Coordinates of C-alpha atoms in Angstrom, one line a residue:
X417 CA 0.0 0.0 0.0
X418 CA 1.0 3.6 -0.1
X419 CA 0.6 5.5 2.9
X420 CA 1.0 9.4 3.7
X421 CA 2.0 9.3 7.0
X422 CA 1.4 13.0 9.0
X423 CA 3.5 13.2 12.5
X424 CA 6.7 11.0 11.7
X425 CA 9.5 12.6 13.1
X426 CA 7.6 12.3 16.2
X427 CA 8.0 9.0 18.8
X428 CA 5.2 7.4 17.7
X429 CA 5.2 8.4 14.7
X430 CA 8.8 7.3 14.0
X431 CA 8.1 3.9 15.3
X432 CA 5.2 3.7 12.9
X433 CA 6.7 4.5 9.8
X434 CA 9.3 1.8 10.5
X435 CA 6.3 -0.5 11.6
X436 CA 4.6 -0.2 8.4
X437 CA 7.5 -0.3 6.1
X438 CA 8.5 -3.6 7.4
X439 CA 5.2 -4.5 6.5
X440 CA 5.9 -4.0 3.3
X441 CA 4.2 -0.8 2.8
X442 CA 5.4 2.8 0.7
X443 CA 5.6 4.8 3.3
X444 CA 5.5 9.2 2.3
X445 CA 6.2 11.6 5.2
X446 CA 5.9 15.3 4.6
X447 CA 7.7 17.5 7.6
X448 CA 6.8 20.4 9.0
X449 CA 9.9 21.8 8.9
X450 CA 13.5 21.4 6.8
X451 CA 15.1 18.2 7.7
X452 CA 18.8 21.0 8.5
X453 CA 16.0 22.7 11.4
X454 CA 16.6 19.5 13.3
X455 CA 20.1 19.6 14.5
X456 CA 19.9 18.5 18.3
X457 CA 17.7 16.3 20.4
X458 CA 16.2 13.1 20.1
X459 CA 13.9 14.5 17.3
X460 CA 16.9 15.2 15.4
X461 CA 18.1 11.9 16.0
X462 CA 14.8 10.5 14.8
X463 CA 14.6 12.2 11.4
X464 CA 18.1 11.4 10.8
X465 CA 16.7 7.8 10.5
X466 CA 13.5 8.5 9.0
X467 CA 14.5 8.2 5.5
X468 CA 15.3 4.8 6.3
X469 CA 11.8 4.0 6.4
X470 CA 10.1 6.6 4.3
X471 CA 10.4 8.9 1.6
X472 CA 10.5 12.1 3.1
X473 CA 8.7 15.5 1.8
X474 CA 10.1 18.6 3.8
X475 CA 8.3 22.2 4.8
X476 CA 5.0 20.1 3.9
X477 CA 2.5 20.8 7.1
X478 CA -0.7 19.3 7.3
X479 CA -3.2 21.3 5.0
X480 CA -0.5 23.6 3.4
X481 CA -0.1 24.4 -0.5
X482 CA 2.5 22.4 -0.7
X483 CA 0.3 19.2 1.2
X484 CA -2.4 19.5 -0.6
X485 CA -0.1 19.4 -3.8
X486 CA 1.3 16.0 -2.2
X487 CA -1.6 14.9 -1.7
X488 CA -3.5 15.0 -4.9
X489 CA -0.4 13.7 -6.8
X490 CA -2.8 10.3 -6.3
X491 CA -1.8 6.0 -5.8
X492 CA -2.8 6.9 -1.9
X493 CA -4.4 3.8 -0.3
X494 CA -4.3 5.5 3.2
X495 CA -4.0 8.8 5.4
X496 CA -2.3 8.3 8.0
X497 CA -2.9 11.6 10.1
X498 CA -1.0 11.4 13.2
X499 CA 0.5 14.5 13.2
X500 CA -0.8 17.1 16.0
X501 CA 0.1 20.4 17.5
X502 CA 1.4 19.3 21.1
X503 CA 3.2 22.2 22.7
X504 CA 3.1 22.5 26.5
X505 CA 0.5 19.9 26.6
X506 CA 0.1 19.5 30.6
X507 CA 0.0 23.1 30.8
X508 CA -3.7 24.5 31.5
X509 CA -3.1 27.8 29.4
X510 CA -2.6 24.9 26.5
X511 CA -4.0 26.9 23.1
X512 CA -7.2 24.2 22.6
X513 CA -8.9 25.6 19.8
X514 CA -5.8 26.7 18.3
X515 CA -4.3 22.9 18.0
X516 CA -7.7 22.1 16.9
X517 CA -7.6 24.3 13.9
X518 CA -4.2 23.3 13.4
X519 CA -4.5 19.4 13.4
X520 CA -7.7 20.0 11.0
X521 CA -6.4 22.6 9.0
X522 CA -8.0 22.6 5.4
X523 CA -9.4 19.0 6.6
X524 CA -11.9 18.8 3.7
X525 CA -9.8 19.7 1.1
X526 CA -7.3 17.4 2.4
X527 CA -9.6 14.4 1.7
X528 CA -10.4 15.8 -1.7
X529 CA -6.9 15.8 -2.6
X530 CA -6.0 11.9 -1.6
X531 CA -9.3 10.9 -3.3
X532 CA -12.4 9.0 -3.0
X533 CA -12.3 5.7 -0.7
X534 CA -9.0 6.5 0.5
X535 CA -8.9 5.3 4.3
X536 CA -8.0 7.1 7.2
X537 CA -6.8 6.5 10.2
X538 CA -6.5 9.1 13.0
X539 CA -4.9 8.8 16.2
X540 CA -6.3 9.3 19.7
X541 CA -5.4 9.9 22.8
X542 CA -6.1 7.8 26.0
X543 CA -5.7 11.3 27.6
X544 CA -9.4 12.3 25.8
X545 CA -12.7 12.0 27.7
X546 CA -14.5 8.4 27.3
X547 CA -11.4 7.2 25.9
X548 CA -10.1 3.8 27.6
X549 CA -11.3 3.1 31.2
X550 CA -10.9 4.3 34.6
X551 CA -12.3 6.4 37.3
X552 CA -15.7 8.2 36.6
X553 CA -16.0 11.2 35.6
X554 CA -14.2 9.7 32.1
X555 CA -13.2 13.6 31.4
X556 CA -10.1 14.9 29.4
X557 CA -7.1 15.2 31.5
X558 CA -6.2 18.8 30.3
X559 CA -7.4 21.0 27.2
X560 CA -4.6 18.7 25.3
X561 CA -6.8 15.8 25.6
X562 CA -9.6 18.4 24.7
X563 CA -8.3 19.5 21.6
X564 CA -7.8 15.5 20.4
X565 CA -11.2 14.7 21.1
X566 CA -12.6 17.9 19.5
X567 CA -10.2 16.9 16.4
X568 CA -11.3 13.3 16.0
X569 CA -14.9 14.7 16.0
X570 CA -13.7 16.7 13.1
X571 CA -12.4 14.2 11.2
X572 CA -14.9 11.3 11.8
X573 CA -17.4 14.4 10.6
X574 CA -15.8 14.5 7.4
X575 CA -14.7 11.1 6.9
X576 CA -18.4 10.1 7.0
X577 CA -19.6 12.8 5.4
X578 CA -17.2 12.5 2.1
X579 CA -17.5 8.4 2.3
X580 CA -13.8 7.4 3.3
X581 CA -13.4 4.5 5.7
X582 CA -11.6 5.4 8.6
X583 CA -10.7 4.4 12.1
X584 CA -9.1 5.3 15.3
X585 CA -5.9 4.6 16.6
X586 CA -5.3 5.4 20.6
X587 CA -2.3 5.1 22.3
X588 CA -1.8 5.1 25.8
X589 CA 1.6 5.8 27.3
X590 CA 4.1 4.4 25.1
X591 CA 8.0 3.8 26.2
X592 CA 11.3 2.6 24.4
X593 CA 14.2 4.0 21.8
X594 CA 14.0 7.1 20.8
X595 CA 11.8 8.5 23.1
X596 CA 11.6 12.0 24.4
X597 CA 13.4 13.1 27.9
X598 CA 10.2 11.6 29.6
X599 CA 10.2 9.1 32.4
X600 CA 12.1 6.5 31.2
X601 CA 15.0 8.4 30.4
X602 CA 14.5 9.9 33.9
X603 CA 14.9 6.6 35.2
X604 CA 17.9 5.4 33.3
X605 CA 19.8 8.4 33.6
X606 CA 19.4 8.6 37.4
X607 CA 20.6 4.9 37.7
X608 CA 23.1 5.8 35.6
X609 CA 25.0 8.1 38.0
X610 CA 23.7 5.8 40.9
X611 CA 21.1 7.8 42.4
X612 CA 17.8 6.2 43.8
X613 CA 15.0 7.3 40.9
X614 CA 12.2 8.8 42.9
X615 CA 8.4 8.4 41.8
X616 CA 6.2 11.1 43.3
X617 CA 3.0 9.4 41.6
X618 CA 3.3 5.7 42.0
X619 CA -0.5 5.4 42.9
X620 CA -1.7 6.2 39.7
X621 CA -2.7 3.1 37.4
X622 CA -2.1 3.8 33.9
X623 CA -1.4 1.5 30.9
X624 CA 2.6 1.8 29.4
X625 CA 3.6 0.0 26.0
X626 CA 6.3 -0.7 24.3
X627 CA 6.8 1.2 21.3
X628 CA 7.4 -1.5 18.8
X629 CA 4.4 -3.3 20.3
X630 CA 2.2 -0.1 20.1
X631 CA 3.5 0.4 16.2
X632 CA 3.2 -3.8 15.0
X633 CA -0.5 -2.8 15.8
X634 CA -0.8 0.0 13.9
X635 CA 0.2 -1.4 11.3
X636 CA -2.1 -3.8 11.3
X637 CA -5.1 -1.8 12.2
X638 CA -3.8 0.2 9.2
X639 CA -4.2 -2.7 7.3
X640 CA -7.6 -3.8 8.6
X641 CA -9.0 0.2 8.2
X642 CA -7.5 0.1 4.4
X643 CA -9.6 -3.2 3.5
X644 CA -13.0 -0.4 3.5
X645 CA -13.6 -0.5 7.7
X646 CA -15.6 2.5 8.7
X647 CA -15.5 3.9 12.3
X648 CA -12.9 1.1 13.4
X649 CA -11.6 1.6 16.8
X650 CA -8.2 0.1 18.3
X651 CA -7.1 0.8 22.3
X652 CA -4.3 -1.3 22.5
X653 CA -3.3 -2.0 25.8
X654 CA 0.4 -2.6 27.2
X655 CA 1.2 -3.0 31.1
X656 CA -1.7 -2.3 33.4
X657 CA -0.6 -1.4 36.5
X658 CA 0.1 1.2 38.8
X659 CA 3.3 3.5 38.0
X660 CA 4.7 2.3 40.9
X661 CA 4.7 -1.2 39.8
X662 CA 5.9 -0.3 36.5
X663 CA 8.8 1.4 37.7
X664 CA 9.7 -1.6 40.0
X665 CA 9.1 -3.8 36.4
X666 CA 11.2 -1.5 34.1
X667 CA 13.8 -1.3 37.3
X668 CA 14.3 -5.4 37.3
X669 CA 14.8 -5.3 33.6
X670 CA 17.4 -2.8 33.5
X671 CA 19.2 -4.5 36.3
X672 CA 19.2 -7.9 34.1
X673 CA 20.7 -6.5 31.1
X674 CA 23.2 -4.2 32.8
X675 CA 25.9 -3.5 35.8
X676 CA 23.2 -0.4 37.2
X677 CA 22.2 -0.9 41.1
X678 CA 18.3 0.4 39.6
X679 CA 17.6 2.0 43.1
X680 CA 13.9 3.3 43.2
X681 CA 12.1 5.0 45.8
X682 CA 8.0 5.1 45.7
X683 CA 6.8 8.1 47.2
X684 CA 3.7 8.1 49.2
X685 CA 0.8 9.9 46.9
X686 CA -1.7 12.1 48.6
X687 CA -2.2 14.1 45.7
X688 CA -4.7 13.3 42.6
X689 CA -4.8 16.0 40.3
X690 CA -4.9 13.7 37.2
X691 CA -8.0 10.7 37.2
X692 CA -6.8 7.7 39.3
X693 CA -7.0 5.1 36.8
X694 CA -6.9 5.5 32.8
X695 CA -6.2 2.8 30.5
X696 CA -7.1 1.4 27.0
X697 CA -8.8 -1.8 27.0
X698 CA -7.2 -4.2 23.9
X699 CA -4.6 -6.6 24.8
X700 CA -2.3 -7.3 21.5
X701 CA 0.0 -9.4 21.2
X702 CA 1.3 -9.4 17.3
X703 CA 2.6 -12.8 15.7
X704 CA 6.6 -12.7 16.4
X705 CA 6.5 -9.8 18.9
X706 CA 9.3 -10.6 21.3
X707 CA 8.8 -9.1 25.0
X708 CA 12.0 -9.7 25.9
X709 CA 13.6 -8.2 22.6
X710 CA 11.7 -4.8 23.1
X711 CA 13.2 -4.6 27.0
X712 CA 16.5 -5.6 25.0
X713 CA 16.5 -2.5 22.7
X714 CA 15.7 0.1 25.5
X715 CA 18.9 -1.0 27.6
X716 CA 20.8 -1.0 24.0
X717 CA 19.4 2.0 23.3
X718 CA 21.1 3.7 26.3
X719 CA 24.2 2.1 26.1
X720 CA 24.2 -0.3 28.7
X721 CA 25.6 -3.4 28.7
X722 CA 25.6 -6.7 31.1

């Protein structure tokens, strides 16, 4: 298939390309920005790669002249629109309606341009209201998980209205290579200079995935939305448990596949600012995914070593 895929030189998105071009699949990736803008950081270190996996279209954002040129020179089985404006997303001054019309920019035309019966495939957030489960109210955890929600709407709106099938892709908290400064390069880099990582939140159950087994689904549900689904849904589900817990699991896998002491400390949590418990609901498990291979690449990743 040929797939314009929105979003790529981000984590997931990275992951995915790779995903679906292992399966086989032409994968196009139009940047926001010229590949030379990204000259530090794991971003940079991501679209360093990506043409590895994809042919890359530069200073191409999602609903631009230039896009909607890419996108009506035709063959497109798929859009894949992962791409999003993200920002300060925990912030609560986060510009909602801005990322909205960002993410949906020129939507309609968009799906002119790629053609009848294309499919699409959008991706969600486990951070949305009445996405996953957990705790009632099932509300947005910030105007980030606002502004998905409000997008999808947008784009199931269209999808249905212009007669492409589509689906929805959510992802839940996704770890490995290439990942952003988040928590598990918190962790590593702490053990690293043996010091005891600290978690502040460790009563909080939430549902973390391994990259490569968040993308070998994708890339399936891509599949399964290109043979003519219509309002498919995916929540695939990783390791449902509280952070705590996971810390204490990522902790014993580290240990096993390096010299690091992997100290942790579990703070007590009195505070709940964020809903208790919020996780997706569909347990994958890919033909030939390996468990033990995905903890392998995130201690290669970081350069540790038995």
């Amino acid at each position: 298939m040929k797939i314009l895929l929105t979003g790529a030189s981000s984590f997931t998105g990275f992951h995915f390309a790779r995903a679906l071009r292992a399966a086989g699949h032409h994968v196009v990736a139009p940047l926001r920005g010229k590949i030379a803008d990204y000259t530090t950081g794991t971003r940079a270190a991501r679209v360093k790669r990506l043409h590895e996996s994809a042919d890359v279209v530069e200073g191409c954002s999602f609903g631009s002249d230039g896009f909607l040129d890419l996108a009506r020179s035709g063959g497109w089985d798929v859009l894949c629109h992962h791409a999003a404006h993200v920002g300060d997303y925990r912030s609560p001054d986060y510009d909602m309606l801005g990322a909205v019309a960002s993410n949906t920019h020129r939507l309609r035309e968009v799906l002119g341009a790629v053609g009848a019966g294309t499919a699409v495939v959008a991706t969600g957030s486990v951070f949305e209201a009445g996405e996953g489960a957990g705790n009632a109210p099932m509300v947005a955890f910030s105007p980030y998980g606002l502004s998905k929600g409000l997008t999808w709407d947008i784009i199931r709106h269209w999808c249905l209205t212009l007669g492409h099938p589509f689906g929805k892709f959510t992802i839940p908290n996704p770890f490995g290579p290439y990942e952003e400064p988040r928590f598990g390069a918190y962790l590593i880099n702490t053990w690293k200079k043996g010091e005891v990582a600290e978690v502040r939140t460790p009563a909080y159950v939430r549902d973390n995935i391994h990259v490569d087994l968040l993308a070998a689904a994708y890339a399936g549900f891509v599949a399964e939305v290109a043979g003519g689904r219509v309002d498919a849904r995916l929540n695939p589900s990783g390791y449902v448990e509280t952070q705590g817990a996971f810390t204490l699991r990522f902790a014993g896998e580290i240990r096993r596949r390096s010299n690091l002491a992997c100290a942790v400390k579990l703070a007590e949590q009195t505070d709940f600012p964020e809903p208790a418990v919020r996780i997706n609901t569909d347990r994958i498990r890919p033909s030939g995914w390996s468990e033990a291979a995905a903890w392998d690449s995130v201690a290669e990743f970081y350069g540790l070593t038995s």
